Structure formats: C-alpha cells, structure tokens
XYZ file of C-alpha atoms in Angstrom:
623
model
C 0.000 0.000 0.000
C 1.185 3.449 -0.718
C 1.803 6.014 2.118
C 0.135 8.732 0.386
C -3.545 8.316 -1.914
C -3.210 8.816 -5.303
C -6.884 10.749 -6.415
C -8.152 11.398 -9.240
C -9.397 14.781 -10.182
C -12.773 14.518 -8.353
C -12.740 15.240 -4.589
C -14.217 12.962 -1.891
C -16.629 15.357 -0.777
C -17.633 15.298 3.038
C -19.939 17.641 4.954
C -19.307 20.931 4.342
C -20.386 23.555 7.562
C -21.775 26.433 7.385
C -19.373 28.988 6.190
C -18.394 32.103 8.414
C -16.877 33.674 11.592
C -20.370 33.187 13.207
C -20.166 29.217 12.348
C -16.936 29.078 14.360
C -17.991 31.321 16.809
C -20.779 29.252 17.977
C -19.868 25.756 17.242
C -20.131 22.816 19.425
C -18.702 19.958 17.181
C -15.570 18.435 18.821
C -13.757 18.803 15.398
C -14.607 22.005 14.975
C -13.191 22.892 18.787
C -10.198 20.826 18.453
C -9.788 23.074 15.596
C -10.006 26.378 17.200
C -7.611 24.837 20.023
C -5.259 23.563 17.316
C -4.598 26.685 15.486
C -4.808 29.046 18.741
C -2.142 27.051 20.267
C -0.033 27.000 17.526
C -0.204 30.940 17.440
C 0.585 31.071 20.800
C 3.838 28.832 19.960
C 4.950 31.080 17.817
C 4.697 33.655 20.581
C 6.701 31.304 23.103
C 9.133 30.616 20.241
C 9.776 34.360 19.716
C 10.124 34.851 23.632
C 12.949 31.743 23.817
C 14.484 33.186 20.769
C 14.969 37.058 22.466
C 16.248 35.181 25.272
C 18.707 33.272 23.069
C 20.455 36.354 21.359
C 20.472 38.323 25.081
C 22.850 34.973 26.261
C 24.562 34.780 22.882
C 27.913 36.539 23.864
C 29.078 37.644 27.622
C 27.617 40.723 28.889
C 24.647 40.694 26.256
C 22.582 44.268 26.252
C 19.820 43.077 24.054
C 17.489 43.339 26.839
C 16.951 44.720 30.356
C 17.380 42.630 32.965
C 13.569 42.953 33.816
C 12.636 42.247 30.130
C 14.638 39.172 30.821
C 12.749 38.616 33.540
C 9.200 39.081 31.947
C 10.542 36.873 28.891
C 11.166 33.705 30.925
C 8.368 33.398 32.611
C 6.055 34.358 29.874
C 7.863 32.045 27.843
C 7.628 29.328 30.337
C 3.758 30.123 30.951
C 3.238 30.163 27.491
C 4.891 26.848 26.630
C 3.430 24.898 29.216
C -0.448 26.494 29.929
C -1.033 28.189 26.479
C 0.988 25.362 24.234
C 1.614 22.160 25.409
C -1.469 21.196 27.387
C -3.874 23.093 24.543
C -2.480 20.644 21.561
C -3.279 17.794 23.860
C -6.565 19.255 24.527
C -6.919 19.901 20.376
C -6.406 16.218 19.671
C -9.145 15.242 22.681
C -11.293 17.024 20.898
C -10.285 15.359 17.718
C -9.922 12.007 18.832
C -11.001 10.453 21.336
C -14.935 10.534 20.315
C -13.628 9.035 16.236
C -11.939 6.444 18.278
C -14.402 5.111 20.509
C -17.005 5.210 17.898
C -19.304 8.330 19.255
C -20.651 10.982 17.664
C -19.858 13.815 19.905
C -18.475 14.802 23.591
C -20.582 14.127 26.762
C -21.486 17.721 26.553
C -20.897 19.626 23.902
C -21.357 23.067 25.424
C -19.386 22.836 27.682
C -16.538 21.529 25.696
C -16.989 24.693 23.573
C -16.954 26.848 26.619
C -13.605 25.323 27.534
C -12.451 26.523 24.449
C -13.379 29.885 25.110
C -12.259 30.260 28.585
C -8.328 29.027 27.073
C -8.737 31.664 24.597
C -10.261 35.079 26.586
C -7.505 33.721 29.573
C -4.439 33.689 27.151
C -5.495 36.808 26.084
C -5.908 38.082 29.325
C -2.591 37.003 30.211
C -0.459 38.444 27.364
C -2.466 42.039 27.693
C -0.072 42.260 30.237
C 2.668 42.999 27.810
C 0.684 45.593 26.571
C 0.513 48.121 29.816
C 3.908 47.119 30.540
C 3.380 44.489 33.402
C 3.876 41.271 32.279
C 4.672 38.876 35.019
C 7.876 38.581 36.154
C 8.129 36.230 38.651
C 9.187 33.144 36.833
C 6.816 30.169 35.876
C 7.120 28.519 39.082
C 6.070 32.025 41.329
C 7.846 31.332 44.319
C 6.992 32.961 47.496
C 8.016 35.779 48.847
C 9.425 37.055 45.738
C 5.942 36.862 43.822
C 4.170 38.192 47.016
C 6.272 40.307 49.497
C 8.413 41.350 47.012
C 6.766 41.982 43.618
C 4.392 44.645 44.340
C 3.090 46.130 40.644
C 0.466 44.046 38.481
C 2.601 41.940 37.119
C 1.915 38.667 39.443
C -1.413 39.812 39.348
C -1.959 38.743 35.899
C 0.051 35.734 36.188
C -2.206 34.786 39.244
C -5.576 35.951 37.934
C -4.496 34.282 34.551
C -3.944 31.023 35.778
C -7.027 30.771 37.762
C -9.256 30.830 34.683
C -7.286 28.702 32.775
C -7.848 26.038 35.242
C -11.492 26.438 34.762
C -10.598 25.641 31.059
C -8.933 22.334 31.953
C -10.998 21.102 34.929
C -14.198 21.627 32.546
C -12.275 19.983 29.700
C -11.412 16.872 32.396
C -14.840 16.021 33.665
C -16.403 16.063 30.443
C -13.843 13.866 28.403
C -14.054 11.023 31.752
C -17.833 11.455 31.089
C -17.630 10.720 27.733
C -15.107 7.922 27.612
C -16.700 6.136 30.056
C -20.380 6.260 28.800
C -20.279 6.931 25.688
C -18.065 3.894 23.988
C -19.331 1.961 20.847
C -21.059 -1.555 21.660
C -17.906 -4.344 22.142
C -15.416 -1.265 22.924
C -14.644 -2.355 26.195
C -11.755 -0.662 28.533
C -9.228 -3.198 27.158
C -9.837 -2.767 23.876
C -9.492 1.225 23.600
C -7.259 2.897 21.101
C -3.442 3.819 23.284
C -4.515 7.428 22.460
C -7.767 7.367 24.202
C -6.390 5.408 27.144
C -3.453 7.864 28.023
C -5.868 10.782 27.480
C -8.405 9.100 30.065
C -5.394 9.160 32.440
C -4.588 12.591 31.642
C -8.250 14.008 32.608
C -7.704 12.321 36.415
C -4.236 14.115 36.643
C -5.689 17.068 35.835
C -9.058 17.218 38.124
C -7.133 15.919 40.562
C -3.912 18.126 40.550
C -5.406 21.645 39.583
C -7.432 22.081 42.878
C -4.494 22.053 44.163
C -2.787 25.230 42.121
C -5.930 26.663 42.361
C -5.699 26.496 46.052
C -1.997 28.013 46.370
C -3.353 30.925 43.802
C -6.453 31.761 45.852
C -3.752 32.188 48.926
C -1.109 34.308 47.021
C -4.454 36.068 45.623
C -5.238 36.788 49.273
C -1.872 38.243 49.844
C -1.738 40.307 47.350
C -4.614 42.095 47.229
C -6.133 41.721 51.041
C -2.778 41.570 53.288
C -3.167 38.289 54.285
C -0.095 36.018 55.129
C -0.356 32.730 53.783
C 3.167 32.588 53.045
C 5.042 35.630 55.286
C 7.406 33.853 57.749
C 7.621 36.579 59.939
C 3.637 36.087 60.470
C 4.301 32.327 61.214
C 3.794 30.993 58.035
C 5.829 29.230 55.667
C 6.964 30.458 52.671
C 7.976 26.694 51.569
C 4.169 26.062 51.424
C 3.943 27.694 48.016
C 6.588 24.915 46.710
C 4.746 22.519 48.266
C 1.517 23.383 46.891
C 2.819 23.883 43.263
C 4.855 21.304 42.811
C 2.291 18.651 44.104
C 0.673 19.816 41.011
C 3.567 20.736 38.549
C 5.155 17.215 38.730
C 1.776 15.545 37.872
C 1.836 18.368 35.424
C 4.870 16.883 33.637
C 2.804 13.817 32.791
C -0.278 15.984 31.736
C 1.843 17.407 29.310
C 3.942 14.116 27.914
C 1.445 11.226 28.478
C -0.908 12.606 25.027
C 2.343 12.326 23.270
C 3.331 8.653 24.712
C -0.328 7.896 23.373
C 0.184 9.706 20.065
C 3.284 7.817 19.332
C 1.617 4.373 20.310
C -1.086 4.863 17.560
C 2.086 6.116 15.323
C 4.428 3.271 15.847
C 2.403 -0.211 14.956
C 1.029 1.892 11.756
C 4.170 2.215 10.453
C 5.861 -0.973 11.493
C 3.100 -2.778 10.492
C 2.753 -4.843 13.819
C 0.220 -4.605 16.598
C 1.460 -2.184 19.506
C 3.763 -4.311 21.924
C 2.414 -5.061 25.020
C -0.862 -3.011 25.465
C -1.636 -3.973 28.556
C 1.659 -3.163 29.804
C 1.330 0.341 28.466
C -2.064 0.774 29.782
C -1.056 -0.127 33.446
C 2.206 1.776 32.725
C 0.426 5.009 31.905
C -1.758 4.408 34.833
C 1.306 3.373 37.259
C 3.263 7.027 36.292
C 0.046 8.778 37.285
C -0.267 7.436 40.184
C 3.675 7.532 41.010
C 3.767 11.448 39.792
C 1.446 12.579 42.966
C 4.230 10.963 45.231
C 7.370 12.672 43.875
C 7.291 16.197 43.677
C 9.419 17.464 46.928
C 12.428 16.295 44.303
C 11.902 19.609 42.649
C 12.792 20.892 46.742
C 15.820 19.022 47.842
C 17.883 21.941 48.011
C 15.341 24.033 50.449
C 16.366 21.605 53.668
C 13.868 19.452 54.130
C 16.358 16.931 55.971
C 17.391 12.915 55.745
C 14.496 11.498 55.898
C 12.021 13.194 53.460
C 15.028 13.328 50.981
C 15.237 9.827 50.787
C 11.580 9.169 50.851
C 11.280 11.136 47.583
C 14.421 9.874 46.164
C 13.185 6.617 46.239
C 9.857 7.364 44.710
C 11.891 9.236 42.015
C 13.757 6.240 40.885
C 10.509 3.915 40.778
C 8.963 6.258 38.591
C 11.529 5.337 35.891
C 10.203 1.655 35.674
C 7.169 2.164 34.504
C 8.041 4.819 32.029
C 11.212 2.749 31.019
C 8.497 -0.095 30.077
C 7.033 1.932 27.783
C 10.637 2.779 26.129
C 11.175 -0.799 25.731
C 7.313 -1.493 24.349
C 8.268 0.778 21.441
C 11.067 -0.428 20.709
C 10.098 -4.292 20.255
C 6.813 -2.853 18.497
C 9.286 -1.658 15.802
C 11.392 -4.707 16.219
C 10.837 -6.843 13.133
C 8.238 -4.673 11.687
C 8.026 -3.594 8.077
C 8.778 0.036 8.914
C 8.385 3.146 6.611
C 9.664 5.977 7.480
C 6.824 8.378 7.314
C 7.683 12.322 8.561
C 5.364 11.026 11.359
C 7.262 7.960 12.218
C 10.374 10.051 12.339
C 9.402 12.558 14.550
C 7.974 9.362 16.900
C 11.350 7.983 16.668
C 12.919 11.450 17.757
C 10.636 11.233 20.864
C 11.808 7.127 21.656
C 15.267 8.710 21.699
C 15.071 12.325 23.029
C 12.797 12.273 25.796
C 14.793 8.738 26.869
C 17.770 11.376 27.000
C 15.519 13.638 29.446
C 14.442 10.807 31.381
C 17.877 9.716 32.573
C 18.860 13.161 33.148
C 16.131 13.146 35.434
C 16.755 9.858 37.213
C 20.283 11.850 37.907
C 18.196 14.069 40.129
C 16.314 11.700 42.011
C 19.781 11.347 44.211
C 19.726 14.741 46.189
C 23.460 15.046 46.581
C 23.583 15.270 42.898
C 20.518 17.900 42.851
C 22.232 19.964 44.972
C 24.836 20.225 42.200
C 22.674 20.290 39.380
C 19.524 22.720 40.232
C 19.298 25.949 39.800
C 21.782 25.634 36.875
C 21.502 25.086 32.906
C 21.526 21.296 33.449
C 18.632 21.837 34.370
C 16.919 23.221 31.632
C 18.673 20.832 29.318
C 17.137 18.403 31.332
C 13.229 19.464 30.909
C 13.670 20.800 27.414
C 14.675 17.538 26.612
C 11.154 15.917 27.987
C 9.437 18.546 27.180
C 10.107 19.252 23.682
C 12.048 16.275 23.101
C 9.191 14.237 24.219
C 5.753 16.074 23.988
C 6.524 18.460 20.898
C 7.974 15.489 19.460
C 5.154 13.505 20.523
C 2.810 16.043 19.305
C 4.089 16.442 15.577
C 3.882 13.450 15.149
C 0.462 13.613 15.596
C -0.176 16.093 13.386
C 1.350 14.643 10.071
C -0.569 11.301 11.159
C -3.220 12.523 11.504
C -3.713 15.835 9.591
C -5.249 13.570 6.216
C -7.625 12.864 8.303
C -9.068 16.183 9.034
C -8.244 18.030 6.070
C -8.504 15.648 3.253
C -5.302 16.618 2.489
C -1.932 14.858 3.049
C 1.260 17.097 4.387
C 4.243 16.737 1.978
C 6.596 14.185 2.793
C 9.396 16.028 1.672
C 9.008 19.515 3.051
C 7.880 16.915 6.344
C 11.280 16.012 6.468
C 12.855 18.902 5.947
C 10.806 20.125 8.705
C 12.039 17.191 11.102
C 15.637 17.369 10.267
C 15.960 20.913 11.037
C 13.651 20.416 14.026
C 16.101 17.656 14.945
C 19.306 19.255 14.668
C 18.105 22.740 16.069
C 16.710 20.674 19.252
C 19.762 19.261 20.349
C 22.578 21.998 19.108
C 20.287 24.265 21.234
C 19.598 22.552 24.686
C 22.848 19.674 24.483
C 25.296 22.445 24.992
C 23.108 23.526 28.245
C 23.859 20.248 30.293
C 27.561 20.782 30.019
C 27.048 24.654 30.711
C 24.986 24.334 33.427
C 27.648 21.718 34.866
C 30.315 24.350 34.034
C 27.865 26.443 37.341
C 25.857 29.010 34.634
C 22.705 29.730 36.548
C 19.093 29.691 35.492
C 17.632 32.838 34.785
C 20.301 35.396 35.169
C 20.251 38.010 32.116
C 24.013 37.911 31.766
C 27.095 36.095 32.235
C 30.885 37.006 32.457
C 33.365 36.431 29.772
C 36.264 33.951 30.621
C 34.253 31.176 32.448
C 34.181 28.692 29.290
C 30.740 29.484 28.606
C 31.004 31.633 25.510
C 30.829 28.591 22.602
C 28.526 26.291 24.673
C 26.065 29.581 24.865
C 26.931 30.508 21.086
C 25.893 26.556 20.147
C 22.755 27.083 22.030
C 21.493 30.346 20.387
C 22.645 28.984 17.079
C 20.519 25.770 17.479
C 17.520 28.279 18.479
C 18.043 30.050 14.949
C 17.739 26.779 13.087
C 14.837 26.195 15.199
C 12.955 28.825 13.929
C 13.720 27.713 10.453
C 12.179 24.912 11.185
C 8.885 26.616 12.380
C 8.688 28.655 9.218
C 9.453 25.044 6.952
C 6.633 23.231 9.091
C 4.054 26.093 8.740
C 4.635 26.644 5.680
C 4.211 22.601 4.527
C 0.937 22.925 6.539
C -0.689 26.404 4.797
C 0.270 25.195 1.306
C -1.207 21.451 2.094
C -4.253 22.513 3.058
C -4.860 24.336 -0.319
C -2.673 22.147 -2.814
C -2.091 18.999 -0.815
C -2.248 15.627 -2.276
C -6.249 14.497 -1.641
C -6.609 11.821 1.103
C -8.793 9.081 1.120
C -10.136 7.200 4.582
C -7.376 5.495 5.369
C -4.462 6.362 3.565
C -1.758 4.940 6.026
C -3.144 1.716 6.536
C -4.633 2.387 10.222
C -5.910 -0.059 12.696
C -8.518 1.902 14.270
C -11.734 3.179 14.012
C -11.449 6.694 13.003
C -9.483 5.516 9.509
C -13.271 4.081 8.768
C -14.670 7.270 7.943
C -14.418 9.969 5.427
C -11.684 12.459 5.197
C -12.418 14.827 6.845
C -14.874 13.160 8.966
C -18.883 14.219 8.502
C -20.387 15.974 11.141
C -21.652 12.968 12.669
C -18.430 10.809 12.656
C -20.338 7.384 11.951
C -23.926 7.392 9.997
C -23.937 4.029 11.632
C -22.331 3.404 15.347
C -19.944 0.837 14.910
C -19.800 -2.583 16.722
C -16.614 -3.142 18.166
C -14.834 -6.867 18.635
C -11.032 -6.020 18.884
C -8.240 -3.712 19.388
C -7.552 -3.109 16.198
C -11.098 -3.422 14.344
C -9.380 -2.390 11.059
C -7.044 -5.022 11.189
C -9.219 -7.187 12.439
C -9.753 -9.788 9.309
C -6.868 -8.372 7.658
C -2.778 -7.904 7.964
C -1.400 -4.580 10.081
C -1.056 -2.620 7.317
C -4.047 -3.258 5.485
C -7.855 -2.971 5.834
C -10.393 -3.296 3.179
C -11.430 0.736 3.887
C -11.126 2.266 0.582
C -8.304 4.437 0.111
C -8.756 5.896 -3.126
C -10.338 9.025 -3.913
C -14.349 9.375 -4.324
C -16.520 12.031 -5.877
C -19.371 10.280 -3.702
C -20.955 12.838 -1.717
C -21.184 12.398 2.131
C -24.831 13.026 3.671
C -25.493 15.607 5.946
C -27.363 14.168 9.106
C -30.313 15.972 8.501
C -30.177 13.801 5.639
C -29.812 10.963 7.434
C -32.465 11.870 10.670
C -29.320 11.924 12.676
C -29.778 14.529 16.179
C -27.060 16.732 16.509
C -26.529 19.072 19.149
C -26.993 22.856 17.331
C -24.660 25.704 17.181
C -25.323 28.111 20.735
C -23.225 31.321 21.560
C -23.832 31.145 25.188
C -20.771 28.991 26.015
C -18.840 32.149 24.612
C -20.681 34.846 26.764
C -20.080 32.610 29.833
C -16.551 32.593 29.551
C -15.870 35.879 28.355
C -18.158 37.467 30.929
C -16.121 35.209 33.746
C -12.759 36.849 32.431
C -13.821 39.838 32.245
C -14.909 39.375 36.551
C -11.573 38.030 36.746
C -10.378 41.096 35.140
C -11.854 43.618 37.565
C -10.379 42.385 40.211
C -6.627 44.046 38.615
C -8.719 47.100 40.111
C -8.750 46.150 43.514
C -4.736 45.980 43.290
C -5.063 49.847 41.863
C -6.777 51.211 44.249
C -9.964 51.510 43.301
C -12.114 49.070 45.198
C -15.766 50.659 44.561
C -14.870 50.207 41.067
C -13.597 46.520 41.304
C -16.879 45.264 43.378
C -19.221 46.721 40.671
C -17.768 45.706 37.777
C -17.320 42.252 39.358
C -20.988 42.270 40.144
C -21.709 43.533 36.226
C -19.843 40.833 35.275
C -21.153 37.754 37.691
C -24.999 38.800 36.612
C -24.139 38.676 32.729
C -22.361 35.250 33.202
C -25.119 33.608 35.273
C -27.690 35.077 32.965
C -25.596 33.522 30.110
C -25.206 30.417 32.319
C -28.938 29.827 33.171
C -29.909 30.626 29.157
C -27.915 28.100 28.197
C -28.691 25.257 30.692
C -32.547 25.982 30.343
C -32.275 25.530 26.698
C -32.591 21.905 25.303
C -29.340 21.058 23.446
C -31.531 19.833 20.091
C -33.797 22.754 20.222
C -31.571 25.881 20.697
C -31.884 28.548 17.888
C-alpha cells in the first residue's frame, strides 16, 4: 500500500459547515473545537518561540545588552507560561477534541457546550494574560512564582496577571477533564470495552484524572497568594508564622503531575504512530495501559524532588528519592514497548514515524537526566543551573513536541482531506532535529560548568562563551524549522495531495470514515470486537477501507435523521463574561475598590444570565 492516496481529479466530498466567523464562533462539534484549540495554540507557539528566541540572542555573547534585565525577567516566565499552559497542554486538549470521540465510535463529547466553553475560557484567559505585555506588566516572577518574591516582594500588576491568569485557565482544563471522563466512560461503541481502547484514548483518560485531581491544588496556592496580594493576608510571610515553603509545596504537588499531563498525550500519540508504520500490533498493550496508569499514580508521590535543596532533611530526601527512581520503571516499560513494536516490523519511514522515533530517543535522553536528580546530593549540584533546563527541554520538547508532531502529520489527512508533503515533512524534522539538540545539548555541560538559570548575563572567561553561542545557534535553526513546518501545513491545506479514509493503513476506528470526517463521525455506530477493528480480518497494514479518492458525496445528518446538538453562543458569553470578573479584580490591586466590586458584580450577573440561558435551553432545540 502506498503512504500517500493517489486521487483522481474529483474530490471525496464530506460535509461541508456552514461557512463564516459566526459558524466558528458558535460551534459545538468536537472537530470544529479541536480546531479552534489547534490553530490558537499554535499561534501562541509562535509567541513562546519568539520569547525563547529574544532570550537566546540576550545569552549569545558575555555581557549581552539586548534586553533589560527585567525584560529578561518578563521573557522567561512568559515564555515558560506560554509553553506549558497556552501550548503544550492546549495541543493535547486539540487532539481530545479530535480524537477520542472518532476512536471510541461516538458521535460527539458528553457535553458539547461545555466543551466549547472550555475553548473559550483558554482563549479570553491567554489573552488576558499576554495584555499584560501591553501596559507594561507582564509577570515577572518566573513560571514557578515562588513565594516571597511573587508576594512580598513583587508589588506592581505583574503577578497579578500571572495569578488571575492562571485561575481561569484552570477552569478551562478542569471543565475539559470532567467532560472527556464522562464521555469515555459512557459513551463507547457496543464491544469497545476498557481493554480494547485505542493507546490514544487510554493515556488521554489518564490525563483528565491528573488534571481534576492536581489543579485544585494550584488553584488552592493561587487563591492564597491572591489573598496576599490584594487583602494583606499572610499565607506565606514567615515573619507572620507561616511558611513560605508552602507555596513549593503546593505547586509542585501539582507541577510534577503536570509533567505527565503534558507528555502522556504524546506517549499515546506515538503508540497509535508506531504499529502503523511498522506494520505490527502495539507491543504489550496492557503493559502500556497499566504503565500510563502506574506514572500517574507515582507522579502525585514525587514532587518534593523539585525541593531538595530548600532543607527538608534525611528522611524526606530519601523518601522522595526513592519514589523518584521507581517512577523510571514504569516509564522505562514503555521505552522498551516501542522499541520491540518496531522490532521486526516492516517500517516506513513516514515524517510522522520520524518525529515518533525522535521522541523514543530524546525524551529517553531527558528521562535519565532526570533519574540523575532523584539522588539529592547530585541535585544539589545540578539545580538551579543550565543542566537543568537541558534536562526538561529535553522531555518537554524532546518528548511532547515530538510527541505532538507526530500527531499532526498522522493525523492531519484525516481532518483536512489533504496529506502534508513528505518532503518539506522532512525537511521540517531534520531541522527540528538538529536545532533541538545543538540548542539545549550544549546547556547540560554549561549548566555543569555552574551558569545559573535565569540570570540576564554572564561574564566572559568562564568557558561558557561557545557552549552559549551553540545554544542560540541551534535556536536560529529552530525557527527555520517553524517557518518550513508552517509553511508545509498552509500550502497542504490548499494544494495537498487528496486523502482518502485510510491512507496509512490504520488499525482503528477513526481511519473508517471519510476524510475529513462528517459531522456525525459514523452514519452508523460501529460494533466493536477487537483492538484493532481495522485489522481485524486483515494484515497490520491493510484494511479493506477504501483508500482511493471518491466524488461520492457524504450526507449531511439531517439527511440521514441523525440529532445533533446545534450551534449556541452562550458557552462564549459565559466565559468571556467570567474573564472579564476576573479582570476587575486588577482594580482592587489599583486602588480603586468601589470600582472593582461593581464591575465584578456587572460581570457575575451577565455570566449567570448567560449560564442559566444556556442550561434551560434543550441542546436539540436551541436557535
């Protein structure tokens, strides 16, 4: 079987939607939202890209002036923010939406409202967020916002927005998290039991637990340094008898679960990638499902590693040393999984199966840096240094950017009807490659050399100059990359060869359908009997789905008598009415209190008349 569908002239047509801002403003088709997450997060990429790559030319050469120290400052922790809340866990969230409902043969979400208004809350919070930069205040505090500096000591807007930011992106993700459980659990095609669920869909049902369960907790922490900040309270003051250290505590019982929010979509991206291309059922599913389950329950018992150097004495140290090491096993089983599913497989070397290689390899790099730290004497060296950030760079974008682009060519002929080019796709991952590691490599050896995190400058004469001049130099070829990969994407979508259903030979159920998929996913809901349906009577590789092009046109489900929920814009005025509350309160900061309590009050009336209209209006019957 080819890799890519040869068509002829006439186009598979599928269901066209209604044209028009206003369609995408009020949509409630999971495509349609993973869309809008897709391409927002992508934008916002290219805003954390241009951060890193200021940062880059300021550290090129000793005693850089390209930026003040408190740009610096602003630049890593936006960047950092960005990467992780307005990035990372939004692409995730974009294939959810694109997903998980195709693969367990459904025709929507749980609730489809809702999903939309966690759309809109991501986007009115990033945007919140990075207004910042435009009255001058952008946080500054780092990513991390450690106490006192981001409460005692930090006394302008800038934390504010950092703090007031965060808080409604969590409503984003928690409402994103209870409705994907809903769904997955209740919602599964007849046969589709829990054992037979695509990789993808598994990981991403672990995923929603880590994240209801560890945002209450950030949430928490924010609500105190909230209280500090704007009321006088002193959560965190040690001369009032509190503990500054509770912050770290706080955070990081969410930010190492965190880590595995962010990488375990890619681990199950790369598990649908892998057997496709190597033409062999995934090695060891269940060991990857109890894996993915054994991390997640493993990453809410490690995260005072990220504190060894604050003093928390013998025993605790070697408590979470310990748990640091056994965390490795069950992520090292999934190493080992992918490689024996490629072992002896008939592999092609698709731009997606190269980029899901990269990942094998790169974020296995990351992970043994990391197992470095889980012995505290070696922390001790290591934090608060460039090793460091070679270190979760590595698992980061090593693994989850990896992870995640390899999703996209995979899976980008399936909602576009178009197939990426192969040969701009591998331009794209070379340079991606290359730029990677010649930019965050160099770091482990600098930050071993003692260059600090986050310092705007360094001295000449300390054997950092060529290590730092690699880095920014990788960063360049980075953002070669960027413009190689978006380009490839904007010219596919026009001129791109025409897909068929399956054109990579797919095992599971979303290669059944038409490219792109019709509004309701299946006319018919599939009865499931295997893992691999698709492969089910036939060799890996090969299905009897057609994969040539056809100028048959795809019913609508009106056609069909299909119910489908309708279009609302009341999800929108929710959220943008509940950032705009969150808003106001930047007033009580500046003084003007009378001012804050009414516009807050404005604010909470429109959103629970918005809220009420939409939850008294029947989902099939809304105009």
């Amino acid at each position: 079987m080819a890799t890519a569908a040869t068509a002829p002239a006439a186009a598979q047509k599928g269901y066209e939607h209604e044209g028009g801002i206003w369609s995408w403003l009020t949509t409630v088709d999971h495509k349609r939202i993973g869309a809008l997450y897709l391409y927002t997060a992508l934008l916002w990429f290219l805003v954390g890209g241009l951060e890193a790559l200021v940062i880059r030319i300021q550290l090129q050469g000793p005693n850089g002036r390209f930026v003040s120290a408190e740009m610096y400052n602003q630049l890593f922790t936006m960047h950092g923010t960005t990467m992780i809340f307005l990035v990372i866990m939004p692409l995730s969230a974009a294939f959810f939406n694109l997903l998980i409902p195709l693969q367990i043969g459904a025709r929507d979400v749980a609730f489809p409202r809702l999903n939309a208004f966690s759309y809109w809350v991501y986007l009115f919070g990033s945007l919140f967020m990075n207004a910042s930069w435009l009255v001058g205040a952008a946080p500054n505090g780092g990513w991390f916002g450690y106490t006192p500096l981001t409460s005692t000591f930090s006394p302008g807007l800038n934390i504010d927005f950092w703090v007031l930011g965060l808080q409604i992106l969590g409503v984003s993700s928690l409402a994103a998290g209870f409705n994907f459980i809903t769904t997955i659990i209740n919602m599964r095609a007849p046969g589709m039991h829990f054992m037979r669920m695509p990789i993808f869909t598994w990981m991403a049902f672990i995923v929603q637990f880590l994240l209801v369960l560890a945002f209450p907790v950030i949430t928490i922490a924010l609500v105190f340094l909230q209280f500090d900040r704007f009321f006088g309270t002193q959560f965190y003051e040690a001369a009032a008898g509190a503990d500054p250290l509770l912050w770290q505590h706080l955070f990081w019982i969410f930010g190492h679960p965190e880590v595995y929010i962010l990488i375990l979509p890619a681990f199950g991206l790369v598990s649908e990638v892998l057997p496709t291309f190597s033409r062999k059922p995934l090695f060891g599913y269940p060991v990857m499902v109890y894996s993915g389950m054994l991390i997640a329950f493993l990453g809410f018992g490690v995260w005072a590693h990220h504190m060894f150097a604050v003093g928390m004495g013998p025993i605790a140290d070697t408590l979470f040393a310990v748990t640091t090491m056994l965390i490795g096993i069950p992520t090292g089983v999934k190493i080992f999984n992918w490689i024996f599913t490629m072992w002896g497989g008939d592999i092609r070397f698709t731009t997606a199966m190269k980029f899901a290689i990269a990942l094998v390899a790169l974020f296995t790099i990351g992970g043994i840096s990391g197992v470095m730290h889980a012995s505290p004497p070696a922390d001790l060296q290591q934090t608060d240094t460039y090793f460091i950030v070679a270190h979760f760079h590595y698992v980061l974008f090593g693994g989850s950017m990896m992870g995640l682009l390899a999703g996209l060519y995979y899976y980008f002929p399936k909602f576009t009807g178009r197939m990426l080019s192969e040969k701009i796709g591998t331009w794209h991952f070379w340079l991606t490659f290359v730029g990677m590691n010649l930019t965050f490599m160099p770091m482990h050896w600098s930050g071993l050399l003692g260059m600090p995190r986050r310092t705007w400058v360094y001295d000449a004469g300390q054997g950092l100059e060529t290590l730092n001049l690699m880095s920014s130099l990788g960063a360049y070829i980075q953002v070669l990359a960027v413009l190689v990969g978006a380009y490839n994407v904007l010219v596919s979508m026009r001129r791109g060869v025409r897909a068929g259903n399956d054109p990579w030979g797919g095992p599971t159920l979303e290669w059944s359908i038409p490219s792109p998929p019709p509004d309701y996913n299946f006319a018919a809901i599939p009865t499931v009997t295997s893992r691999y349906p698709l492969w089910e009577h036939h060799a890996p590789g090969t299905s009897d789905i057609p994969r040539t092009i056809s100028d048959q046109r795809v019913p609508t489900a009106k056609e069909l008598g299909i119910p489908m929920p309708n279009p609302s814009i009341k999800p929108l005025f929710v959220a943008l009415f509940m950032t705009l509350m969150f808003a106001c309160m930047l007033l009580i900061h500046l003084g003007k209190t009378p001012l804050a309590i009414a516009g807050i009050i404005t604010c909470a009336t429109l959103m629970t008349f918005s809220l009420y209209s939409w939850l008294l209006t029947p989902l099939e019957d809304e105009h």
